[in-house]
Amino acid sequence: MQNTYRSDAVLHEHLERLLPPEVRAEVEPELDQMGEAAAGPLARLAEQAEASPPRLVPYDAWGRRVDRIEVSPAWSELHAVQARAGLCALPYESRHGRYDRIVQHALLHLYGPSSAVYSCPVAMTDAAVRVLVDHAPAALRERVVPFLTSRDPGRAWTSGQWMTEREGGSDVGGTATVARRDQAGVWRLHGVKWFTSATTADCALALARPEGAPRGSRGLGLFLVELVDPASGQTQLGTTILVNRLKDKLGTRALPTAELTLAGASATPVGSVDGGLKKIAGMLNVTRMHNALSSAAGMRRGLDLALAYARARHAFGRPLVDLPLHRATLAELAVEAEAAFALVARGMELLGRLEHGAADEPEQRALRALVPTIKLLTAKDAVAHASEVVEAFGGAGYVEDTGIPRLLRNAQVLPIWEGTTNVLSLDLLRAESREHAVTALLADLSEQVAVVRAAPAGGVDVELVDRSRAALLERVRAWPDADGDALQAQLREFALRLGRTYAAALLARHAADRRSRRAAGVAHCYAERWLGGIQTRVAAPLGATASG
């Protein structure tokens, strides 16, 4: 595999459009270095980490409970690589202002597919910093955030999220974990967290209900749990944090995921002990964008592998890449991957603007609807894309030692993490009723179309996009008078259509800005396939949609 930065024409084009020349020149060496690592050393580390999954050691040699989770040296080195690259630190160092998230996106686009899903701890650590910066009291923030944003691998912490419970799941109002104060005034958590990713993290954000607080989501508080008790300096594992079992999962096998019992684990409230659900709103923006980023990056990696195989594999006396039907399939994969990338690039652009006070009020409302839309669409597409990549390899794609099945196994979690497709579709309804966020997103979509129409020699037809936008707006305006159950039943289809329409607009805008025939071909193919009324197989020439 060649340097994944140098070979990614789509990434280069979008960075040229989104970054000022001086910023791009500054970060180019970092991107090139990550692309070189992703094609070699990182990929080998990922293979080693997958081959040596986490192991639970419940007791030491003397029978004392320790609940130690052992990971491979490769997993630890993947942590070191991301720390040195500043993948969690970047958005909080303000080196590039509102462009920090764009630079972070580019680095993670390269790192993620070669990380054995160490991108998950990166996402949760980034989100934890966002929550602590926004809501933690100064003493807690100043003590913990420097560890979470450190570029020193020996000092850098990672964070987990302990939210999911048997009783709650997506309905966090059903959270049963209770927070009680002991005689010394220390908050202690009691309950079972059924699914905790990155369980070896140094700390974690957890929802719990303070004793006596009302039932439902409004009674929840947000707490920071540290594996090493900050008061005693002793580990809480094996005493107040018990590892019931490691999860046996379909994919993400190198990622430590466990079921925990909190048996009086000491915890620090993040601000006041109420309003926990409101405090994680900013966290969800971050983790959902990371989820979408993983989807888009995985799609790009699958495309690259399928293209390389098609050039090397011969059938019927010709390379696969020269066979018209297979070439059309590869072109479709390229179009879908670029649409996902464009969505994530726009989301990260707006998130960076929001965090640096550069986003105006309409952009803030549009982002509120855009984040769940991007997450749900890219996650669903990532699974379908990975399945097509497996098929593109034929029987070899079904054999584990080729590494190709791992693409599909790891993609399947993406529609589940950070809110399922149905949960996020319902979130759009809530966002519109409270903030008119969907209306704002459709207005932003209209602005994208207007720019394309006004572009000199844009060469991109956006009539399908605009018709779809108008139809979506008409449906949103009818929501207040709609039957509740009937409306909910339609939201999934609406959300997917909204995402595809916005993606088509972004592809058209990119093509017009660049005056690129390649990009115009991608925009045309995507709109024809998804907005043309009937989903048809429409593929541009492969050379117009993917780098060689």
Coordinates of C-alpha atoms in Angstrom, one line a residue:
M1 CA 0.0 0.0 0.0
Q2 CA 1.3 3.4 -0.9
N3 CA 1.4 6.6 1.2
T4 CA -2.3 7.2 1.9
Y5 CA -2.0 10.9 2.0
R6 CA -0.2 11.3 -1.3
S7 CA -2.6 8.9 -3.1
D8 CA -5.8 10.5 -1.9
A9 CA -6.8 13.1 -4.5
V10 CA -10.1 13.8 -2.8
L11 CA -8.5 14.7 0.5
H12 CA -6.0 17.0 -1.3
E13 CA -8.8 18.8 -3.2
H14 CA -10.9 19.4 -0.1
L15 CA -8.0 20.6 1.9
E16 CA -7.1 23.1 -0.9
R17 CA -10.6 24.4 -0.7
L18 CA -11.0 24.5 3.1
L19 CA -7.6 25.6 4.4
P20 CA -5.7 28.8 3.8
P21 CA -2.5 28.2 1.9
E22 CA -0.3 29.0 4.9
V23 CA -2.1 26.6 7.2
R24 CA -2.0 23.8 4.6
A25 CA 1.8 24.4 4.1
E26 CA 2.3 24.2 7.8
V27 CA 0.5 20.9 8.3
E28 CA 1.6 19.2 5.0
P29 CA 4.6 17.5 6.6
E30 CA 2.4 16.1 9.4
L31 CA -0.1 14.7 7.0
D32 CA 2.5 13.2 4.8
Q33 CA 4.2 11.6 7.8
M34 CA 0.8 10.1 8.9
G35 CA 0.0 8.9 5.4
E36 CA 3.4 7.1 5.2
A37 CA 2.8 5.5 8.6
A38 CA -0.7 4.5 7.7
A39 CA 0.5 2.6 4.7
G40 CA 3.2 0.7 6.7
P41 CA 4.1 0.7 10.4
L42 CA 0.6 1.7 11.6
A43 CA -1.1 -1.0 9.5
R44 CA 1.3 -3.6 10.9
L45 CA 0.5 -2.5 14.4
A46 CA -3.2 -2.7 13.7
E47 CA -2.8 -6.3 12.5
Q48 CA -0.8 -7.2 15.6
A49 CA -3.4 -5.6 17.9
E50 CA -6.2 -7.5 16.2
A51 CA -4.3 -10.7 16.5
S52 CA -3.8 -10.2 20.3
P53 CA -7.1 -9.0 21.6
P54 CA -7.5 -7.8 25.2
R55 CA -7.4 -10.3 28.0
L56 CA -9.1 -10.1 31.5
V57 CA -7.0 -11.1 34.4
P58 CA -9.5 -11.2 37.3
Y59 CA -7.1 -12.4 40.1
D60 CA -3.4 -12.1 40.8
A61 CA -1.2 -15.0 41.7
W62 CA -2.3 -14.8 45.4
G63 CA -6.0 -14.8 44.7
R64 CA -6.6 -11.1 45.2
R65 CA -9.1 -9.6 42.8
V66 CA -7.4 -7.2 40.4
D67 CA -9.6 -7.1 37.3
R68 CA -6.7 -6.1 35.1
I69 CA -7.3 -5.9 31.4
E70 CA -4.1 -6.6 29.5
V71 CA -3.7 -5.3 26.0
S72 CA -1.0 -6.0 23.3
P73 CA 2.1 -3.8 23.0
A74 CA 0.8 -2.9 19.5
W75 CA -2.3 -1.4 21.1
S76 CA -0.1 0.7 23.4
E77 CA 2.0 1.9 20.5
L78 CA -1.1 3.0 18.6
H79 CA -1.9 5.1 21.7
A80 CA 1.6 6.6 21.5
V81 CA 1.2 7.5 17.8
Q82 CA -2.0 9.3 18.3
A83 CA -0.7 11.2 21.3
R84 CA 2.4 12.4 19.5
A85 CA 0.3 13.5 16.5
G86 CA -2.0 15.5 18.9
L87 CA -5.2 13.9 17.6
C88 CA -7.0 14.8 20.8
A89 CA -4.9 17.9 21.6
L90 CA -5.3 19.7 18.2
P91 CA -8.8 21.2 18.7
Y92 CA -7.8 22.7 22.1
E93 CA -4.3 24.1 21.2
S94 CA -5.7 26.8 18.9
R95 CA -2.8 26.5 16.6
H96 CA -5.0 27.1 13.6
G97 CA -8.1 28.6 15.1
R98 CA -11.3 27.6 13.4
Y99 CA -9.3 25.4 11.0
D100 CA -8.2 23.0 13.9
R101 CA -11.0 20.6 13.3
I102 CA -10.3 20.4 9.6
V103 CA -6.7 19.5 10.3
Q104 CA -7.8 17.0 12.9
H105 CA -10.2 15.5 10.4
A106 CA -7.4 15.0 7.8
L107 CA -5.1 13.4 10.3
L108 CA -7.8 11.0 11.6
H109 CA -8.9 10.2 8.0
L110 CA -5.4 8.8 7.6
Y111 CA -4.8 7.3 11.0
G112 CA -8.2 5.7 11.7
P113 CA -8.3 2.9 9.1
S114 CA -4.8 1.8 10.2
S115 CA -5.5 2.0 14.0
A116 CA -7.4 -1.2 14.8
V117 CA -10.2 1.3 15.9
Y118 CA -7.9 3.1 18.4
S119 CA -9.9 6.0 16.8
C120 CA -12.6 5.1 19.4
P121 CA -10.6 6.1 22.5
V122 CA -9.5 9.2 20.5
A123 CA -13.1 10.1 20.0
M124 CA -14.2 9.7 23.6
T125 CA -11.1 11.5 24.9
D126 CA -11.8 14.5 22.6
A127 CA -15.4 14.5 23.8
A128 CA -14.4 14.3 27.4
V129 CA -12.2 17.4 27.0
R130 CA -15.1 19.2 25.3
V131 CA -17.4 18.5 28.3
L132 CA -14.8 19.4 30.9
V133 CA -13.8 22.6 29.2
D134 CA -17.5 23.6 28.9
H135 CA -18.9 22.4 32.3
A136 CA -16.3 21.4 34.8
P137 CA -15.3 23.6 37.7
A138 CA -11.8 25.1 37.4
A139 CA -10.1 22.7 39.8
L140 CA -11.3 19.6 38.0
R141 CA -10.7 21.1 34.6
E142 CA -7.2 22.3 35.3
R143 CA -6.2 19.0 36.9
V144 CA -7.5 16.6 34.2
V145 CA -7.6 18.3 30.9
P146 CA -3.8 18.7 30.6
F147 CA -3.5 14.9 30.8
L148 CA -6.2 14.3 28.2
T149 CA -4.6 16.8 25.7
S150 CA -1.0 15.8 26.3
R151 CA 1.3 14.9 23.4
D152 CA 3.6 13.0 25.6
P153 CA 2.6 9.3 25.3
G154 CA 3.7 8.5 28.8
R155 CA 1.6 11.3 30.3
A156 CA -1.4 11.3 27.9
W157 CA -4.7 10.0 29.3
T158 CA -7.6 8.6 27.5
S159 CA -11.2 8.7 28.5
G160 CA -14.1 6.4 28.2
Q161 CA -17.9 6.8 28.3
W162 CA -19.9 4.7 30.7
M163 CA -23.5 5.4 29.7
T164 CA -25.1 2.2 28.4
E165 CA -27.1 0.1 30.8
R166 CA -29.4 -2.9 30.5
E167 CA -32.3 -0.8 31.7
G168 CA -31.5 2.3 29.6
G169 CA -29.7 1.8 26.4
S170 CA -30.7 4.5 24.0
D171 CA -33.3 5.6 26.5
V172 CA -30.9 7.1 29.0
G173 CA -33.8 8.2 31.2
G174 CA -33.9 4.6 32.4
T175 CA -30.4 4.8 33.8
A176 CA -30.3 2.9 37.1
T177 CA -26.8 3.7 38.4
V178 CA -27.2 5.7 41.7
A179 CA -24.8 8.3 43.1
R180 CA -24.5 8.5 46.9
R181 CA -22.3 10.7 49.1
D182 CA -20.4 8.8 51.8
Q183 CA -19.6 10.2 55.2
A184 CA -16.6 12.0 53.9
G185 CA -18.7 13.8 51.3
V186 CA -17.3 11.8 48.4
W187 CA -19.7 10.8 45.6
R188 CA -19.8 7.1 45.0
L189 CA -21.5 5.3 42.1
H190 CA -23.5 2.1 42.4
G191 CA -24.8 0.2 39.4
V192 CA -24.0 -1.9 36.3
K193 CA -22.7 -0.4 33.1
W194 CA -23.5 -3.0 30.4
F195 CA -21.3 -1.8 27.5
T196 CA -18.2 0.3 28.2
S197 CA -15.7 0.9 25.3
A198 CA -12.0 1.6 25.9
T199 CA -12.3 0.2 29.4
T200 CA -8.6 0.6 30.0
A201 CA -9.0 4.4 29.8
D202 CA -7.6 6.5 32.7
C203 CA -11.0 8.1 33.3
A204 CA -14.6 8.0 32.0
L205 CA -17.7 10.1 32.0
A206 CA -20.7 8.4 33.5
L207 CA -24.3 9.2 34.0
A208 CA -25.8 8.4 37.3
R209 CA -28.9 9.5 39.3
P210 CA -28.0 11.3 42.6
E211 CA -29.9 9.6 45.4
G212 CA -33.3 11.3 45.8
A213 CA -33.3 12.9 42.3
P214 CA -36.4 12.5 40.2
R215 CA -36.9 9.6 37.7
G216 CA -36.3 10.2 34.0
S217 CA -33.5 12.0 32.2
R218 CA -33.9 15.2 34.1
G219 CA -32.8 13.6 37.3
L220 CA -29.4 12.5 35.9
G221 CA -26.0 13.9 36.8
L222 CA -22.7 13.7 35.0
F223 CA -19.7 12.3 36.8
L224 CA -16.0 11.8 36.1
V225 CA -14.7 8.5 37.3
E226 CA -10.9 8.0 37.5
L227 CA -9.4 4.5 37.5
V228 CA -6.9 5.7 40.1
D229 CA -8.8 7.3 43.0
P230 CA -7.4 10.9 43.2
A231 CA -7.8 11.0 47.0
S232 CA -6.1 7.7 47.9
G233 CA -3.8 7.2 44.8
Q234 CA -5.0 3.6 44.7
T235 CA -6.5 1.8 41.7
Q236 CA -10.3 1.3 41.8
L237 CA -10.1 -1.8 39.7
G238 CA -10.9 -5.0 41.6
T239 CA -12.4 -3.1 44.5
T240 CA -15.0 -0.4 43.6
I241 CA -14.8 -1.0 39.8
L242 CA -15.4 -4.7 39.0
V243 CA -15.0 -6.0 35.5
N244 CA -17.7 -8.6 35.1
R245 CA -16.5 -9.7 31.6
L246 CA -15.0 -8.6 28.4
K247 CA -17.5 -8.4 25.5
D248 CA -17.3 -11.0 22.8
K249 CA -18.0 -8.8 19.8
L250 CA -18.6 -9.1 16.0
G251 CA -15.8 -6.6 15.3
T252 CA -13.6 -4.0 17.0
R253 CA -11.8 -6.9 18.6
A254 CA -8.7 -5.0 19.6
L255 CA -10.7 -2.5 21.5
P256 CA -11.2 -3.3 25.2
T257 CA -15.0 -3.4 25.8
A258 CA -16.4 -4.6 29.1
E259 CA -19.4 -4.9 31.4
L260 CA -18.7 -3.2 34.7
T261 CA -20.2 -3.2 38.2
L262 CA -19.7 0.1 40.0
A263 CA -19.5 -0.9 43.7
G264 CA -19.0 2.5 45.3
A265 CA -16.6 3.9 42.7
S266 CA -15.5 7.4 43.7
A267 CA -16.5 10.0 41.2
T268 CA -16.4 13.8 40.8
P269 CA -19.5 15.7 39.6
V270 CA -18.9 17.6 36.4
G271 CA -20.3 20.9 37.8
S272 CA -23.6 20.6 39.6
V273 CA -25.1 17.2 40.1
D274 CA -28.1 17.9 38.0
G275 CA -28.5 18.6 34.3
G276 CA -26.3 15.7 33.2
L277 CA -28.0 15.1 29.9
K278 CA -27.7 18.7 28.8
K279 CA -24.0 18.6 29.6
I280 CA -23.3 15.8 27.2
A281 CA -24.9 17.7 24.2
G282 CA -21.5 19.1 23.2
M283 CA -19.9 15.7 23.8
L284 CA -22.4 14.1 21.3
N285 CA -21.5 16.7 18.6
V286 CA -17.9 15.5 18.9
T287 CA -18.4 11.8 19.2
R288 CA -21.0 11.7 16.4
M289 CA -18.6 13.5 14.1
H290 CA -15.8 11.1 15.0
N291 CA -18.2 8.2 14.2
A292 CA -19.0 9.8 10.8
L293 CA -15.3 10.4 10.2
S294 CA -14.6 6.7 10.9
S295 CA -17.3 5.8 8.4
A296 CA -15.9 8.0 5.6
A297 CA -12.3 7.0 6.3
G298 CA -13.1 3.3 6.3
M299 CA -15.0 3.7 3.0
R300 CA -11.9 5.4 1.5
R301 CA -9.6 2.6 2.7
G302 CA -12.0 -0.1 1.3
L303 CA -12.0 1.7 -2.1
D304 CA -8.2 1.9 -2.2
L305 CA -7.9 -1.8 -1.4
A306 CA -10.5 -2.8 -4.0
L307 CA -8.8 -0.7 -6.6
A308 CA -5.4 -2.2 -5.9
Y309 CA -6.8 -5.7 -6.1
A310 CA -8.7 -4.9 -9.4
R311 CA -5.4 -3.8 -11.0
A312 CA -3.5 -6.9 -9.9
R313 CA -6.2 -9.5 -10.4
H314 CA -6.9 -10.8 -13.9
A315 CA -10.1 -12.5 -15.1
F316 CA -11.1 -13.5 -18.7
G317 CA -7.7 -12.4 -19.9
R318 CA -8.0 -8.8 -18.6
P319 CA -7.3 -7.0 -15.3
L320 CA -10.5 -6.6 -13.3
V321 CA -10.2 -2.9 -13.5
D322 CA -10.7 -3.1 -17.3
L323 CA -13.9 -5.1 -17.1
P324 CA -16.8 -2.6 -17.7
L325 CA -19.1 -3.9 -15.0
H326 CA -16.5 -4.2 -12.3
R327 CA -15.2 -0.8 -13.3
A328 CA -18.7 0.6 -12.8
T329 CA -18.9 -1.0 -9.4
L330 CA -15.6 0.6 -8.3
A331 CA -16.8 4.0 -9.6
E332 CA -19.9 3.7 -7.5
L333 CA -17.8 2.9 -4.5
A334 CA -15.6 6.0 -5.2
V335 CA -18.7 8.3 -5.5
E336 CA -20.2 7.0 -2.2
A337 CA -16.8 7.4 -0.4
E338 CA -16.4 11.0 -1.7
A339 CA -20.0 11.9 -0.6
A340 CA -19.3 10.7 2.9
F341 CA -16.0 12.6 3.0
A342 CA -17.8 15.8 1.8
L343 CA -20.4 15.5 4.6
V344 CA -17.8 15.0 7.3
A345 CA -15.6 17.8 6.0
R346 CA -18.6 20.2 6.2
G347 CA -19.5 19.0 9.7
M348 CA -16.0 19.5 10.9
E349 CA -15.7 22.9 9.3
L350 CA -18.9 24.1 11.1
L351 CA -17.8 22.5 14.4
G352 CA -14.5 24.3 14.3
R353 CA -16.3 27.6 13.5
L354 CA -18.7 26.9 16.5
E355 CA -15.9 26.2 18.9
H356 CA -14.0 29.4 17.9
G357 CA -17.0 31.7 18.0
A358 CA -17.0 32.1 14.2
A359 CA -20.4 30.4 13.5
D360 CA -23.4 32.7 13.2
E361 CA -26.8 31.8 14.6
P362 CA -28.1 30.1 11.4
E363 CA -24.9 28.0 11.2
Q364 CA -25.3 26.9 14.8
R365 CA -28.8 25.8 14.2
A366 CA -27.9 24.0 11.0
L367 CA -25.1 22.2 12.7
R368 CA -27.5 20.9 15.3
A369 CA -29.4 19.0 12.6
L370 CA -26.4 18.3 10.4
V371 CA -24.5 16.3 13.0
P372 CA -27.1 13.5 13.5
T373 CA -27.8 13.5 9.8
I374 CA -24.2 13.0 8.9
K375 CA -23.7 10.3 11.5
L376 CA -26.7 8.2 10.5
L377 CA -26.2 8.4 6.8
T378 CA -22.4 7.8 6.7
A379 CA -22.8 4.9 9.2
K380 CA -25.4 3.1 7.1
D381 CA -23.4 3.7 3.9
A382 CA -20.2 2.5 5.5
V383 CA -21.7 -1.0 6.1
A384 CA -23.1 -1.3 2.6
H385 CA -19.8 0.0 1.2
A386 CA -17.7 -2.5 3.2
S387 CA -20.0 -5.3 2.0
E388 CA -19.5 -4.3 -1.6
V389 CA -15.7 -4.2 -1.0
V390 CA -15.8 -7.8 0.4
E391 CA -17.7 -8.9 -2.7
A392 CA -15.2 -7.1 -5.0
F393 CA -12.5 -9.4 -3.7
G394 CA -14.6 -12.5 -4.4
G395 CA -13.7 -15.5 -2.3
A396 CA -10.5 -13.8 -1.0
G397 CA -12.7 -11.1 0.5
Y398 CA -14.3 -13.8 2.7
V399 CA -11.0 -15.2 4.1
E400 CA -9.9 -13.7 7.4
D401 CA -6.2 -13.7 6.7
T402 CA -6.6 -11.2 3.8
G403 CA -7.9 -8.6 6.4
I404 CA -10.8 -7.7 4.2
P405 CA -13.6 -9.2 6.4
R406 CA -12.3 -6.9 9.2
L407 CA -13.5 -3.9 7.2
L408 CA -17.1 -5.2 7.3
R409 CA -17.0 -6.4 10.9
N410 CA -15.7 -3.1 12.2
A411 CA -18.1 -1.1 10.0
Q412 CA -21.1 -2.8 11.5
V413 CA -20.8 -1.1 14.9
L414 CA -20.9 2.4 13.3
P415 CA -24.8 2.6 13.0
I416 CA -25.0 1.5 16.7
W417 CA -22.4 3.7 18.4
E418 CA -23.5 7.2 19.4
G419 CA -27.2 6.7 18.5
T420 CA -28.8 4.2 16.1
T421 CA -30.4 5.4 12.9
N422 CA -33.9 5.5 14.4
V423 CA -32.7 7.3 17.5
L424 CA -31.0 10.0 15.5
S425 CA -34.0 10.3 13.1
L426 CA -36.1 11.1 16.2
D427 CA -33.5 13.6 17.3
L428 CA -34.1 15.5 14.1
L429 CA -37.7 16.0 15.1
R430 CA -36.7 17.2 18.5
A431 CA -34.1 19.6 17.0
E432 CA -36.7 21.1 14.7
S433 CA -39.3 21.5 17.4
R434 CA -36.9 23.2 19.8
E435 CA -34.6 25.1 17.6
H436 CA -35.9 25.0 14.0
A437 CA -32.7 23.2 13.2
V438 CA -33.8 21.2 10.2
T439 CA -35.3 24.3 8.7
A440 CA -31.9 26.0 9.2
L441 CA -30.1 23.1 7.6
L442 CA -32.4 23.2 4.5
A443 CA -31.8 27.0 4.3
D444 CA -28.0 26.3 4.3
L445 CA -28.6 23.7 1.6
S446 CA -30.4 26.3 -0.4
E447 CA -27.4 28.6 -0.1
Q448 CA -25.1 25.8 -1.4
V449 CA -27.4 25.4 -4.5
A450 CA -27.4 29.2 -5.1
V451 CA -23.6 29.4 -5.0
V452 CA -23.4 26.6 -7.6
R453 CA -25.9 28.3 -9.9
A454 CA -24.0 31.6 -9.6
A455 CA -20.6 30.0 -10.2
P456 CA -19.0 30.9 -13.6
A457 CA -18.7 27.8 -15.8
G458 CA -19.7 25.6 -12.8
G459 CA -20.9 22.9 -15.2
V460 CA -23.1 21.2 -12.5
D461 CA -26.8 20.7 -12.7
V462 CA -28.5 21.1 -9.3
E463 CA -32.1 20.8 -10.3
L464 CA -32.5 17.4 -8.7
V465 CA -31.0 18.7 -5.5
D466 CA -33.2 21.7 -5.4
R467 CA -36.4 19.8 -6.1
S468 CA -35.5 17.3 -3.3
R469 CA -34.8 20.2 -0.9
A470 CA -38.1 21.8 -1.7
A471 CA -40.0 18.6 -1.1
L472 CA -38.2 18.1 2.2
L473 CA -39.0 21.6 3.3
E474 CA -42.7 21.0 2.5
R475 CA -42.7 17.9 4.7
V476 CA -41.0 19.8 7.6
R477 CA -43.6 22.5 7.4
A478 CA -46.4 19.9 7.7
W479 CA -44.8 18.3 10.9
P480 CA -46.7 20.4 13.5
D481 CA -50.1 19.2 12.2
A482 CA -49.1 15.5 11.6
D483 CA -50.2 12.5 13.6
G484 CA -47.3 11.7 16.0
D485 CA -47.0 8.0 15.3
A486 CA -47.4 8.4 11.6
L487 CA -44.8 11.1 11.5
Q488 CA -42.3 9.0 13.5
A489 CA -42.8 6.1 11.1
Q490 CA -41.6 8.3 8.2
L491 CA -38.6 9.9 10.0
R492 CA -36.0 7.4 9.1
E493 CA -36.7 7.7 5.4
F494 CA -36.8 11.5 5.8
A495 CA -33.4 11.6 7.6
L496 CA -31.7 9.5 4.9
R497 CA -33.2 11.6 2.1
L498 CA -32.1 14.8 3.9
G499 CA -28.5 13.5 4.2
R500 CA -28.3 12.5 0.6
T501 CA -29.7 15.8 -0.6
Y502 CA -27.2 17.7 1.5
A503 CA -24.4 15.5 0.3
A504 CA -25.4 16.0 -3.3
A505 CA -25.4 19.8 -2.7
L506 CA -21.9 19.7 -1.2
L507 CA -20.5 17.6 -4.0
A508 CA -22.0 20.1 -6.5
R509 CA -20.6 23.1 -4.5
H510 CA -17.2 21.5 -4.4
A511 CA -17.2 20.9 -8.2
A512 CA -18.3 24.5 -8.9
D513 CA -15.7 25.9 -6.6
R514 CA -12.9 23.8 -8.1
R515 CA -14.3 24.0 -11.7
S516 CA -13.4 20.3 -11.8
R517 CA -14.8 17.9 -14.4
R518 CA -13.9 15.1 -12.1
A519 CA -15.8 16.5 -9.2
A520 CA -18.7 17.5 -11.5
G521 CA -19.0 13.9 -12.6
V522 CA -19.1 12.7 -9.0
A523 CA -21.8 15.2 -8.2
H524 CA -23.9 14.2 -11.2
C525 CA -23.6 10.5 -10.5
Y526 CA -24.5 10.8 -6.8
A527 CA -27.6 13.0 -7.5
E528 CA -28.8 10.8 -10.3
R529 CA -28.5 7.7 -8.2
W530 CA -30.1 8.9 -5.0
L531 CA -32.3 11.8 -6.0
G532 CA -33.5 10.8 -9.4
G533 CA -36.7 9.1 -8.2
I534 CA -35.5 5.5 -8.9
Q535 CA -32.2 4.3 -7.5
T536 CA -30.3 3.3 -10.6
R537 CA -26.8 2.2 -11.2
V538 CA -25.1 5.4 -12.5
A539 CA -21.3 5.5 -12.6
A540 CA -18.8 8.0 -13.9
P541 CA -15.6 6.8 -15.6
L542 CA -13.4 5.5 -12.8
G543 CA -10.6 7.8 -13.6
A544 CA -12.9 10.7 -12.9
T545 CA -13.8 9.6 -9.4
A546 CA -10.7 8.2 -7.7
S547 CA -7.0 8.7 -7.6
G548 CA -4.7 6.1 -9.0

